[in-house]
Amino acid sequence: MSNTVCKPLRIAGIQQDSIVDGPGIRFVIFTQGCPHHCPGCHNPQTHDPEGGTEADVREILSQIRENPLASGVTFSGGEPFCQAEALVPLAEGVKGLRKHLTIYTGYLYEQLLEREDPAVQRLLALADLLVDGPFLIAERDLTLPYRGSKNQRVIDLVKTRAFGALELYRSEYEDL
């Protein structure tokens, strides 16, 4: 974890053993604050950037380390990229624990790439999967893995970086 002093992390909560927020069993951190306000959002309590509680990154990493079931960590929201600077040390710690990192965002991947914020770029570089795009009630589909509406993409950032072109995630179970 970086020793850089940054803005405090505000979270709405933590779920220790999720099976719907990315592949495997996930330790999920729900960030506080979201500018998207998607109609039908299943986490509207996370919209207010002043809500939630201030979180200690070291304490969260300790909880992750102590969770023997969690194969990965997910940053959800709210909108994680509104707190990119505060999340970078946590993401670095997650990768230091050799955990898979999934991030949900209402922004499109291409929009994030265009941002000149070093923390946003660092957070993208640390992530393994990105679920992008706003939730659209008209596109709602509860049968989709890891997302709530058809417009959202699950991007395999490891393959995207390796191949230099956007690669969607494909679960080994999709052909069953």
Coordinates of N, CA, C and O in Angstrom, one line a residue:
M1 N 0.8 -1.2 0.0 CA 0.0 0.0 0.0 C 0.9 1.2 0.0 O 1.9 1.3 0.7
S2 N 0.5 2.2 -0.8 CA 1.2 3.5 -0.9 C 1.2 4.2 0.4 O 0.2 4.2 1.2
N3 N 2.2 5.0 0.7 CA 2.3 5.8 1.9 C 1.8 7.2 1.7 O 1.8 8.1 2.5
T4 N 1.3 7.4 0.5 CA 0.7 8.7 0.1 C -0.5 9.1 0.9 O -1.4 8.3 1.1
V5 N -0.5 10.3 1.4 CA -1.7 10.8 2.2 C -2.7 11.3 1.1 O -2.3 12.0 0.2
C6 N -3.9 10.8 1.3 CA -4.9 11.2 0.3 C -6.2 11.5 1.0 O -6.3 11.4 2.2
K7 N -7.2 11.8 0.2 CA -8.5 12.1 0.8 C -9.1 10.9 1.5 O -8.8 9.7 1.1
P8 N -9.9 11.1 2.6 CA -10.5 9.9 3.3 C -11.5 9.2 2.4 O -12.2 9.9 1.5
L9 N -11.6 7.9 2.5 CA -12.5 7.1 1.8 C -13.9 7.1 2.5 O -13.9 6.9 3.7
R10 N -15.0 7.4 1.8 CA -16.3 7.3 2.4 C -17.0 6.1 1.8 O -17.0 6.0 0.5
I11 N -17.5 5.3 2.6 CA -18.2 4.1 2.2 C -19.7 4.1 2.7 O -20.0 4.6 3.8
A12 N -20.5 3.3 2.0 CA -21.9 3.1 2.4 C -21.9 1.8 3.2 O -22.8 1.6 4.0
G13 N -21.0 0.9 2.9 CA -21.0 -0.4 3.7 C -20.1 -1.4 3.0 O -19.4 -1.1 2.0
I14 N -20.0 -2.6 3.6 CA -19.2 -3.7 3.2 C -20.0 -4.9 3.2 O -20.8 -5.1 4.1
Q15 N -19.9 -5.8 2.2 CA -20.5 -7.1 2.2 C -19.3 -8.1 2.1 O -18.6 -8.0 1.1
Q16 N -19.2 -9.0 3.0 CA -18.0 -9.9 3.1 C -18.0 -11.0 2.1 O -17.0 -11.4 1.6
D17 N -19.2 -11.6 1.8 CA -19.2 -12.8 1.0 C -20.3 -12.8 -0.1 O -21.3 -13.5 -0.1
S18 N -20.0 -12.0 -1.1 CA -21.0 -11.8 -2.2 C -20.6 -12.8 -3.4 O -19.5 -13.0 -3.7
I19 N -21.7 -13.3 -4.0 CA -21.4 -14.2 -5.2 C -22.0 -13.6 -6.4 O -22.0 -14.2 -7.5
V20 N -22.5 -12.3 -6.4 CA -23.1 -11.7 -7.5 C -22.3 -10.4 -8.0 O -22.7 -9.9 -9.0
D21 N -21.3 -10.0 -7.3 CA -20.6 -8.8 -7.7 C -19.2 -9.1 -8.3 O -18.2 -8.3 -8.1
G22 N -19.1 -10.1 -9.1 CA -17.9 -10.5 -9.8 C -17.6 -12.0 -9.6 O -18.4 -12.6 -8.9
P23 N -16.6 -12.5 -10.3 CA -16.4 -13.9 -10.2 C -15.9 -14.4 -8.9 O -15.1 -13.7 -8.2
G24 N -16.3 -15.6 -8.5 CA -15.9 -16.1 -7.2 C -16.6 -15.5 -6.0 O -17.7 -14.8 -6.2
I25 N -16.1 -15.7 -4.8 CA -16.7 -15.1 -3.6 C -16.0 -13.7 -3.4 O -14.7 -13.7 -3.4
R26 N -16.8 -12.7 -3.3 CA -16.2 -11.3 -3.3 C -16.4 -10.6 -2.0 O -17.4 -10.8 -1.3
F27 N -15.4 -9.8 -1.6 CA -15.5 -8.9 -0.5 C -15.8 -7.5 -1.2 O -15.0 -7.0 -2.0
V28 N -17.0 -7.0 -0.9 CA -17.5 -5.8 -1.7 C -17.5 -4.6 -0.8 O -18.0 -4.6 0.3
I29 N -16.9 -3.5 -1.3 CA -16.9 -2.2 -0.7 C -17.8 -1.3 -1.5 O -17.6 -1.1 -2.7
F30 N -18.9 -0.8 -0.8 CA -19.8 0.1 -1.5 C -19.4 1.5 -1.2 O -19.5 1.9 0.0
T31 N -18.9 2.2 -2.2 CA -18.5 3.6 -2.0 C -19.7 4.5 -1.9 O -20.8 4.2 -2.3
Q32 N -19.5 5.6 -1.2 CA -20.5 6.6 -1.0 C -20.4 7.8 -2.0 O -19.3 8.3 -2.2
G33 N -21.5 8.2 -2.6 CA -21.5 9.3 -3.5 C -21.6 8.8 -4.9 O -20.8 8.0 -5.4
C34 N -22.6 9.4 -5.6 CA -22.8 9.0 -7.0 C -23.5 10.1 -7.8 O -24.6 10.5 -7.4
P35 N -22.9 10.6 -8.9 CA -23.5 11.7 -9.7 C -24.5 11.2 -10.7 O -25.2 12.0 -11.3
H36 N -24.6 9.9 -10.9 CA -25.4 9.3 -12.0 C -26.9 9.3 -11.7 O -27.7 9.5 -12.6
H37 N -27.3 8.9 -10.5 CA -28.7 8.9 -10.0 C -29.5 8.1 -11.0 O -30.6 8.6 -11.5
C38 N -29.1 6.9 -11.4 CA -29.8 6.1 -12.4 C -31.2 5.7 -11.8 O -31.3 5.2 -10.7
P39 N -32.3 6.0 -12.6 CA -33.6 5.6 -12.1 C -33.6 4.0 -12.0 O -33.1 3.3 -12.8
G40 N -34.1 3.6 -10.8 CA -34.2 2.1 -10.5 C -32.9 1.6 -9.9 O -32.8 0.4 -9.6
C41 N -32.0 2.5 -9.6 CA -30.7 2.1 -8.9 C -31.0 1.3 -7.6 O -31.9 1.6 -6.9
H42 N -30.3 0.1 -7.5 CA -30.6 -0.7 -6.3 C -29.8 -0.2 -5.0 O -29.9 -0.8 -4.0
N43 N -29.0 0.9 -5.2 CA -28.3 1.4 -4.0 C -28.5 3.0 -4.0 O -27.5 3.7 -3.9
P44 N -29.7 3.4 -4.0 CA -29.9 4.9 -4.0 C -29.4 5.6 -2.7 O -29.1 6.8 -2.7
Q45 N -29.3 4.8 -1.6 CA -28.7 5.4 -0.4 C -27.3 5.8 -0.5 O -26.7 6.5 0.3
T46 N -26.6 5.4 -1.6 CA -25.2 5.7 -1.8 C -25.0 7.0 -2.6 O -23.9 7.4 -2.8
H47 N -26.1 7.6 -3.1 CA -25.9 8.8 -3.9 C -25.3 10.0 -3.2 O -24.5 10.7 -3.8
D48 N -25.7 10.3 -2.0 CA -25.3 11.5 -1.3 C -23.8 11.4 -1.0 O -23.4 10.5 -0.2
P49 N -23.0 12.2 -1.5 CA -21.5 12.2 -1.2 C -21.2 12.4 0.2 O -20.1 12.1 0.7
E50 N -22.1 13.1 1.0 CA -21.9 13.4 2.4 C -22.4 12.2 3.3 O -22.2 12.3 4.5
G51 N -23.1 11.2 2.7 CA -23.6 10.2 3.5 C -22.5 9.1 3.9 O -21.3 9.3 3.7
G52 N -23.0 8.0 4.4 CA -22.1 6.9 4.7 C -21.2 7.3 5.8 O -21.5 8.1 6.6
T53 N -20.0 6.6 5.9 CA -19.1 6.8 7.0 C -17.6 6.8 6.4 O -17.4 6.2 5.3
E54 N -16.8 7.5 7.1 CA -15.4 7.5 6.7 C -14.8 6.1 7.1 O -15.0 5.6 8.1
A55 N -14.0 5.6 6.2 CA -13.4 4.3 6.3 C -11.9 4.3 6.4 O -11.3 5.1 5.8
D56 N -11.3 3.4 7.2 CA -9.9 3.2 7.4 C -9.4 2.2 6.4 O -9.8 1.0 6.5
V57 N -8.6 2.5 5.5 CA -8.1 1.6 4.4 C -7.4 0.4 5.1 O -7.6 -0.7 4.6
R58 N -6.6 0.7 6.1 CA -5.8 -0.4 6.7 C -6.8 -1.4 7.4 O -6.5 -2.6 7.3
E59 N -7.8 -0.9 8.0 CA -8.8 -1.8 8.6 C -9.5 -2.6 7.6 O -9.8 -3.8 7.8
I60 N -9.9 -2.0 6.5 CA -10.5 -2.8 5.4 C -9.6 -3.9 4.9 O -10.0 -5.0 4.7
L61 N -8.3 -3.5 4.6 CA -7.4 -4.5 4.2 C -7.2 -5.6 5.2 O -7.1 -6.8 4.8
S62 N -7.2 -5.3 6.5 CA -7.2 -6.3 7.5 C -8.4 -7.3 7.4 O -8.2 -8.5 7.5
Q63 N -9.5 -6.7 7.2 CA -10.7 -7.6 7.1 C -10.7 -8.5 5.8 O -11.1 -9.6 5.9
I64 N -10.1 -7.9 4.7 CA -10.0 -8.7 3.5 C -9.0 -9.9 3.8 O -9.2 -11.0 3.4
R65 N -7.9 -9.5 4.4 CA -6.8 -10.5 4.7 C -7.4 -11.6 5.6 O -7.0 -12.8 5.4
E66 N -8.3 -11.3 6.5 CA -8.8 -12.3 7.5 C -10.0 -13.1 6.9 O -10.5 -14.0 7.5
N67 N -10.4 -12.7 5.7 CA -11.6 -13.5 5.1 C -11.0 -14.6 4.2 O -10.6 -14.3 3.1
P68 N -11.1 -15.8 4.7 CA -10.5 -17.0 3.9 C -11.3 -17.3 2.6 O -10.8 -18.0 1.8
L69 N -12.5 -16.9 2.6 CA -13.4 -17.3 1.4 C -13.2 -16.3 0.2 O -13.5 -16.7 -0.9
A70 N -12.9 -15.1 0.5 CA -12.9 -14.1 -0.6 C -11.7 -14.3 -1.6 O -10.6 -14.2 -1.2
S71 N -12.1 -14.6 -2.8 CA -11.1 -14.7 -3.9 C -10.8 -13.4 -4.6 O -9.9 -13.3 -5.3
G72 N -11.7 -12.4 -4.3 CA -11.6 -11.1 -4.9 C -12.3 -10.1 -4.2 O -13.0 -10.3 -3.2
V73 N -12.0 -8.8 -4.6 CA -12.6 -7.6 -4.0 C -13.3 -6.9 -5.1 O -12.8 -6.8 -6.2
T74 N -14.4 -6.3 -4.7 CA -15.2 -5.5 -5.7 C -15.4 -4.1 -5.1 O -15.8 -4.0 -3.9
F75 N -15.2 -3.1 -5.9 CA -15.5 -1.7 -5.5 C -16.8 -1.4 -6.3 O -16.9 -1.4 -7.5
S76 N -17.9 -1.1 -5.5 CA -19.2 -0.8 -6.1 C -19.6 0.5 -5.6 O -18.8 1.3 -5.1
G77 N -20.9 0.8 -5.8 CA -21.2 2.2 -5.4 C -22.6 2.3 -4.9 O -23.3 1.3 -4.7
G78 N -22.8 3.6 -5.0 CA -22.1 4.8 -5.4 C -21.3 4.7 -6.7 O -21.5 3.8 -7.5
E79 N -20.4 5.6 -6.8 CA -19.5 5.7 -8.0 C -18.1 5.7 -7.5 O -17.6 6.7 -7.0
P80 N -17.4 4.5 -7.6 CA -16.0 4.4 -7.1 C -15.1 5.5 -7.8 O -14.2 5.9 -7.1
F81 N -15.3 5.8 -9.0 CA -14.3 6.7 -9.6 C -14.5 8.2 -9.2 O -13.6 9.0 -9.4
C82 N -15.5 8.5 -8.4 CA -15.6 9.8 -7.7 C -14.7 9.8 -6.5 O -14.4 10.9 -6.0
Q83 N -14.2 8.7 -6.1 CA -13.2 8.6 -5.0 C -11.9 7.9 -5.4 O -11.3 7.1 -4.6
A84 N -11.5 8.0 -6.7 CA -10.4 7.3 -7.2 C -9.1 7.5 -6.3 O -8.4 6.6 -6.0
E85 N -8.9 8.8 -5.9 CA -7.7 9.0 -5.1 C -7.7 8.3 -3.8 O -6.7 7.7 -3.4
A86 N -8.8 8.2 -3.2 CA -8.9 7.5 -1.9 C -8.9 6.0 -2.1 O -8.5 5.3 -1.2
L87 N -9.3 5.5 -3.2 CA -9.4 4.1 -3.5 C -8.0 3.5 -4.0 O -7.8 2.3 -3.8
V88 N -7.2 4.3 -4.5 CA -5.9 3.8 -5.1 C -5.1 3.0 -4.0 O -4.7 1.9 -4.2
P89 N -4.9 3.6 -2.8 CA -4.1 2.8 -1.8 C -4.8 1.5 -1.4 O -4.1 0.5 -1.2
L90 N -6.1 1.5 -1.4 CA -6.9 0.2 -1.1 C -6.7 -0.8 -2.2 O -6.4 -1.9 -2.0
A91 N -6.8 -0.3 -3.5 CA -6.6 -1.2 -4.6 C -5.2 -1.7 -4.7 O -5.0 -2.9 -5.0
E92 N -4.2 -0.9 -4.3 CA -2.8 -1.4 -4.3 C -2.6 -2.5 -3.2 O -2.0 -3.5 -3.4
G93 N -3.3 -2.3 -2.1 CA -3.3 -3.3 -1.0 C -4.0 -4.6 -1.4 O -3.5 -5.7 -1.1
V94 N -5.1 -4.5 -2.1 CA -5.8 -5.6 -2.6 C -4.9 -6.4 -3.6 O -4.8 -7.7 -3.5
K95 N -4.2 -5.7 -4.5 CA -3.3 -6.4 -5.4 C -2.1 -7.0 -4.7 O -1.6 -8.1 -5.1
G96 N -1.7 -6.3 -3.6 CA -0.6 -6.9 -2.8 C -1.0 -8.2 -2.1 O -0.1 -9.0 -1.8
L97 N -2.3 -8.3 -1.9 CA -2.8 -9.6 -1.3 C -3.1 -10.6 -2.4 O -3.6 -11.7 -2.1
R98 N -2.8 -10.3 -3.6 CA -3.0 -11.2 -4.7 C -4.5 -11.5 -4.9 O -4.8 -12.6 -5.3
K99 N -5.3 -10.5 -4.8 CA -6.7 -10.7 -4.9 C -7.2 -10.0 -6.3 O -6.6 -9.0 -6.7
H100 N -8.2 -10.7 -6.9 CA -8.8 -10.2 -8.1 C -9.6 -8.9 -7.8 O -10.2 -8.8 -6.7
L101 N -9.5 -7.9 -8.6 CA -10.2 -6.6 -8.4 C -11.2 -6.3 -9.5 O -10.8 -6.2 -10.6
T102 N -12.5 -6.2 -9.1 CA -13.5 -5.7 -10.0 C -14.0 -4.4 -9.6 O -14.2 -4.1 -8.4
I103 N -14.3 -3.5 -10.5 CA -14.8 -2.2 -10.2 C -16.1 -1.9 -11.1 O -16.1 -2.2 -12.3
Y104 N -17.1 -1.5 -10.4 CA -18.4 -1.1 -11.1 C -18.3 0.4 -11.3 O -17.9 1.2 -10.4
T105 N -18.8 0.9 -12.4 CA -18.9 2.3 -12.7 C -20.1 2.7 -13.6 O -20.4 1.9 -14.5
G106 N -20.6 3.8 -13.4 CA -21.7 4.3 -14.3 C -21.1 5.0 -15.5 O -21.8 5.3 -16.5
Y107 N -19.8 5.3 -15.5 CA -19.1 5.8 -16.6 C -18.8 4.7 -17.7 O -18.7 3.6 -17.3
L108 N -18.6 5.1 -18.9 CA -18.1 4.2 -19.9 C -16.6 4.1 -19.8 O -15.9 5.1 -19.4
Y109 N -16.0 3.0 -20.1 CA -14.6 2.8 -20.0 C -13.9 3.9 -20.8 O -12.9 4.5 -20.4
E110 N -14.4 4.2 -22.0 CA -13.8 5.2 -22.9 C -13.8 6.6 -22.2 O -12.8 7.3 -22.4
Q111 N -14.8 6.9 -21.5 CA -14.9 8.2 -20.8 C -13.8 8.2 -19.7 O -13.1 9.2 -19.5
L112 N -13.6 7.1 -19.0 CA -12.6 7.0 -17.9 C -11.2 7.2 -18.5 O -10.3 7.8 -18.0
L113 N -11.0 6.5 -19.7 CA -9.6 6.6 -20.3 C -9.3 8.1 -20.7 O -8.1 8.5 -20.7
E114 N -10.3 8.9 -21.1 CA -10.1 10.3 -21.5 C -9.8 11.2 -20.3 O -9.3 12.3 -20.5
R115 N -10.1 10.8 -19.1 CA -9.9 11.6 -17.9 C -8.4 11.8 -17.7 O -7.7 10.8 -17.7
E116 N -8.0 13.0 -17.4 CA -6.6 13.3 -17.1 C -6.3 13.2 -15.7 O -5.3 13.8 -15.2
D117 N -7.0 12.5 -14.9 CA -6.8 12.3 -13.5 C -5.9 11.1 -13.3 O -6.3 10.0 -13.6
P118 N -4.7 11.3 -12.7 CA -3.8 10.2 -12.5 C -4.4 9.1 -11.6 O -4.1 7.9 -11.8
A119 N -5.2 9.4 -10.6 CA -5.8 8.4 -9.7 C -6.8 7.6 -10.5 O -6.8 6.3 -10.3
V120 N -7.5 8.1 -11.4 CA -8.5 7.4 -12.2 C -7.7 6.4 -13.1 O -8.0 5.2 -13.2
Q121 N -6.6 6.8 -13.7 CA -5.8 6.0 -14.6 C -5.1 4.9 -13.8 O -5.0 3.7 -14.2
R122 N -4.7 5.2 -12.6 CA -4.0 4.2 -11.7 C -5.0 3.1 -11.3 O -4.7 1.9 -11.2
L123 N -6.2 3.6 -10.9 CA -7.3 2.6 -10.5 C -7.6 1.7 -11.6 O -7.8 0.5 -11.4
L124 N -7.7 2.2 -12.8 CA -8.0 1.4 -14.0 C -6.9 0.4 -14.2 O -7.1 -0.8 -14.5
A125 N -5.6 0.8 -14.0 CA -4.5 -0.1 -14.2 C -4.4 -1.2 -13.2 O -3.9 -2.3 -13.5
L126 N -5.0 -1.0 -12.0 CA -5.0 -2.0 -11.0 C -6.1 -3.0 -11.1 O -6.1 -4.1 -10.6
A127 N -7.2 -2.6 -11.8 CA -8.4 -3.5 -11.9 C -8.3 -4.6 -12.9 O -7.6 -4.5 -13.9
D128 N -8.9 -5.7 -12.6 CA -8.9 -6.9 -13.5 C -10.2 -6.9 -14.3 O -10.1 -7.2 -15.5
L129 N -11.3 -6.5 -13.7 CA -12.6 -6.4 -14.5 C -13.2 -5.0 -14.2 O -13.1 -4.5 -13.1
L130 N -13.9 -4.5 -15.2 CA -14.6 -3.3 -15.1 C -16.0 -3.5 -15.6 O -16.2 -3.9 -16.7
V131 N -17.0 -3.3 -14.8 CA -18.4 -3.3 -15.2 C -18.8 -1.8 -15.4 O -18.8 -1.0 -14.5
D132 N -19.0 -1.5 -16.7 CA -19.2 0.0 -17.0 C -20.6 0.3 -17.6 O -21.3 -0.6 -18.0
G133 N -20.9 1.5 -17.5 CA -22.2 2.0 -18.0 C -23.2 2.2 -17.0 O -23.3 1.5 -16.0
P134 N -24.1 3.2 -17.2 CA -25.2 3.4 -16.2 C -26.2 2.3 -16.2 O -26.4 1.6 -17.3
F135 N -26.9 2.1 -15.1 CA -28.0 1.1 -15.1 C -29.2 1.8 -15.8 O -29.5 3.0 -15.5
L136 N -29.7 1.1 -16.8 CA -30.9 1.6 -17.5 C -32.1 0.7 -17.3 O -32.1 -0.5 -17.7
I137 N -33.1 1.2 -16.7 CA -34.3 0.5 -16.3 C -34.9 -0.2 -17.5 O -35.4 -1.3 -17.5
A138 N -34.9 0.5 -18.7 CA -35.5 -0.1 -19.9 C -34.7 -1.3 -20.4 O -35.2 -2.1 -21.2
E139 N -33.4 -1.4 -20.0 CA -32.5 -2.5 -20.4 C -32.3 -3.5 -19.3 O -31.5 -4.4 -19.4
R140 N -33.1 -3.4 -18.3 CA -32.9 -4.3 -17.1 C -33.1 -5.8 -17.5 O -34.0 -6.2 -18.2
D141 N -32.1 -6.6 -17.0 CA -32.1 -8.0 -17.3 C -31.4 -8.7 -16.1 O -30.2 -8.7 -16.1
L142 N -32.2 -9.3 -15.3 CA -31.6 -9.9 -14.1 C -30.9 -11.3 -14.4 O -30.4 -11.9 -13.5
T143 N -31.0 -11.7 -15.6 CA -30.3 -13.0 -15.9 C -28.8 -12.8 -16.3 O -28.1 -13.8 -16.5
L144 N -28.4 -11.6 -16.5 CA -27.0 -11.3 -16.9 C -26.1 -11.4 -15.8 O -26.4 -10.9 -14.7
P145 N -24.9 -12.1 -16.0 CA -24.0 -12.1 -14.9 C -23.3 -10.8 -14.6 O -22.9 -10.1 -15.5
Y146 N -23.3 -10.4 -13.3 CA -22.6 -9.3 -12.8 C -23.1 -7.9 -13.2 O -22.4 -6.9 -12.9
R147 N -24.2 -7.8 -13.8 CA -24.7 -6.5 -14.2 C -26.2 -6.6 -14.2 O -26.8 -7.6 -14.3
G148 N -26.9 -5.4 -14.2 CA -28.3 -5.3 -14.1 C -29.0 -4.9 -15.4 O -30.2 -5.1 -15.5
S149 N -28.3 -4.3 -16.4 CA -28.9 -4.0 -17.6 C -28.0 -4.3 -18.8 O -26.8 -4.4 -18.7
K150 N -28.7 -4.6 -19.9 CA -28.0 -5.1 -21.2 C -27.0 -4.1 -21.7 O -26.1 -4.5 -22.4
N151 N -27.1 -2.8 -21.5 CA -26.2 -1.8 -22.0 C -24.8 -1.9 -21.3 O -23.8 -1.4 -21.8
Q152 N -24.8 -2.4 -20.1 CA -23.6 -2.5 -19.3 C -22.7 -3.6 -19.8 O -23.1 -4.6 -20.3
R153 N -21.4 -3.3 -19.8 CA -20.4 -4.3 -20.2 C -19.5 -4.8 -19.1 O -19.2 -4.0 -18.1
V154 N -19.1 -6.0 -19.2 CA -18.1 -6.6 -18.2 C -16.8 -6.7 -19.0 O -16.7 -7.6 -19.9
I155 N -15.9 -5.8 -18.8 CA -14.7 -5.7 -19.6 C -13.5 -6.4 -18.8 O -13.3 -6.1 -17.7
D156 N -12.9 -7.3 -19.5 CA -11.7 -7.9 -19.0 C -10.5 -7.0 -19.3 O -10.0 -6.9 -20.4
L157 N -10.1 -6.3 -18.2 CA -9.1 -5.3 -18.4 C -7.7 -5.9 -18.5 O -6.8 -5.3 -19.2
V158 N -7.5 -7.1 -18.0 CA -6.2 -7.8 -18.2 C -6.0 -8.1 -19.6 O -4.9 -7.8 -20.2
K159 N -7.0 -8.6 -20.3 CA -6.9 -9.0 -21.7 C -6.9 -7.7 -22.6 O -6.2 -7.6 -23.6
T160 N -7.7 -6.7 -22.2 CA -7.7 -5.4 -22.9 C -6.3 -4.8 -22.9 O -5.9 -4.3 -24.0
R161 N -5.7 -4.8 -21.8 CA -4.3 -4.2 -21.8 C -3.3 -5.1 -22.6 O -2.5 -4.5 -23.3
A162 N -3.5 -6.4 -22.5 CA -2.5 -7.3 -23.2 C -2.7 -7.2 -24.7 O -1.7 -7.2 -25.5
F163 N -4.0 -7.1 -25.2 CA -4.2 -7.1 -26.6 C -4.3 -5.7 -27.2 O -4.4 -5.6 -28.5
G164 N -4.4 -4.7 -26.4 CA -4.5 -3.3 -26.9 C -5.9 -3.0 -27.5 O -6.0 -2.0 -28.3
A165 N -6.9 -3.8 -27.3 CA -8.2 -3.6 -27.8 C -9.2 -4.1 -26.7 O -8.9 -5.0 -26.0
L166 N -10.4 -3.5 -26.7 CA -11.4 -3.8 -25.7 C -11.8 -5.3 -25.8 O -12.1 -5.8 -26.8
E167 N -11.7 -6.0 -24.6 CA -12.0 -7.4 -24.6 C -13.1 -7.6 -23.5 O -12.8 -7.2 -22.3
L168 N -14.2 -8.2 -23.9 CA -15.2 -8.4 -22.9 C -14.9 -9.7 -22.1 O -14.3 -10.6 -22.6
Y169 N -15.3 -9.7 -20.9 CA -15.1 -10.9 -20.0 C -16.0 -12.0 -20.4 O -17.2 -11.8 -20.8
R170 N -15.5 -13.2 -20.4 CA -16.3 -14.4 -20.7 C -16.0 -15.4 -19.6 O -14.9 -15.9 -19.5
S171 N -17.1 -15.7 -18.9 CA -17.0 -16.7 -17.8 C -16.9 -18.1 -18.4 O -17.5 -18.4 -19.5
E172 N -16.2 -19.0 -17.7 CA -16.1 -20.4 -18.2 C -17.5 -21.1 -18.2 O -17.6 -22.1 -18.8
Y173 N -18.5 -20.5 -17.5 CA -19.8 -21.1 -17.4 C -20.8 -20.6 -18.5 O -21.9 -21.1 -18.6
E174 N -20.4 -19.7 -19.3 CA -21.3 -19.1 -20.3 C -21.7 -20.1 -21.4 O -22.8 -19.9 -22.0
D175 N -20.9 -21.1 -21.6 CA -21.3 -22.1 -22.7 C -22.2 -23.2 -22.2 O -22.6 -24.0 -22.9
L176 N -22.4 -23.3 -20.9 CA -23.2 -24.4 -20.3 C -24.6 -24.2 -20.6 O -25.2 -23.2 -20.7

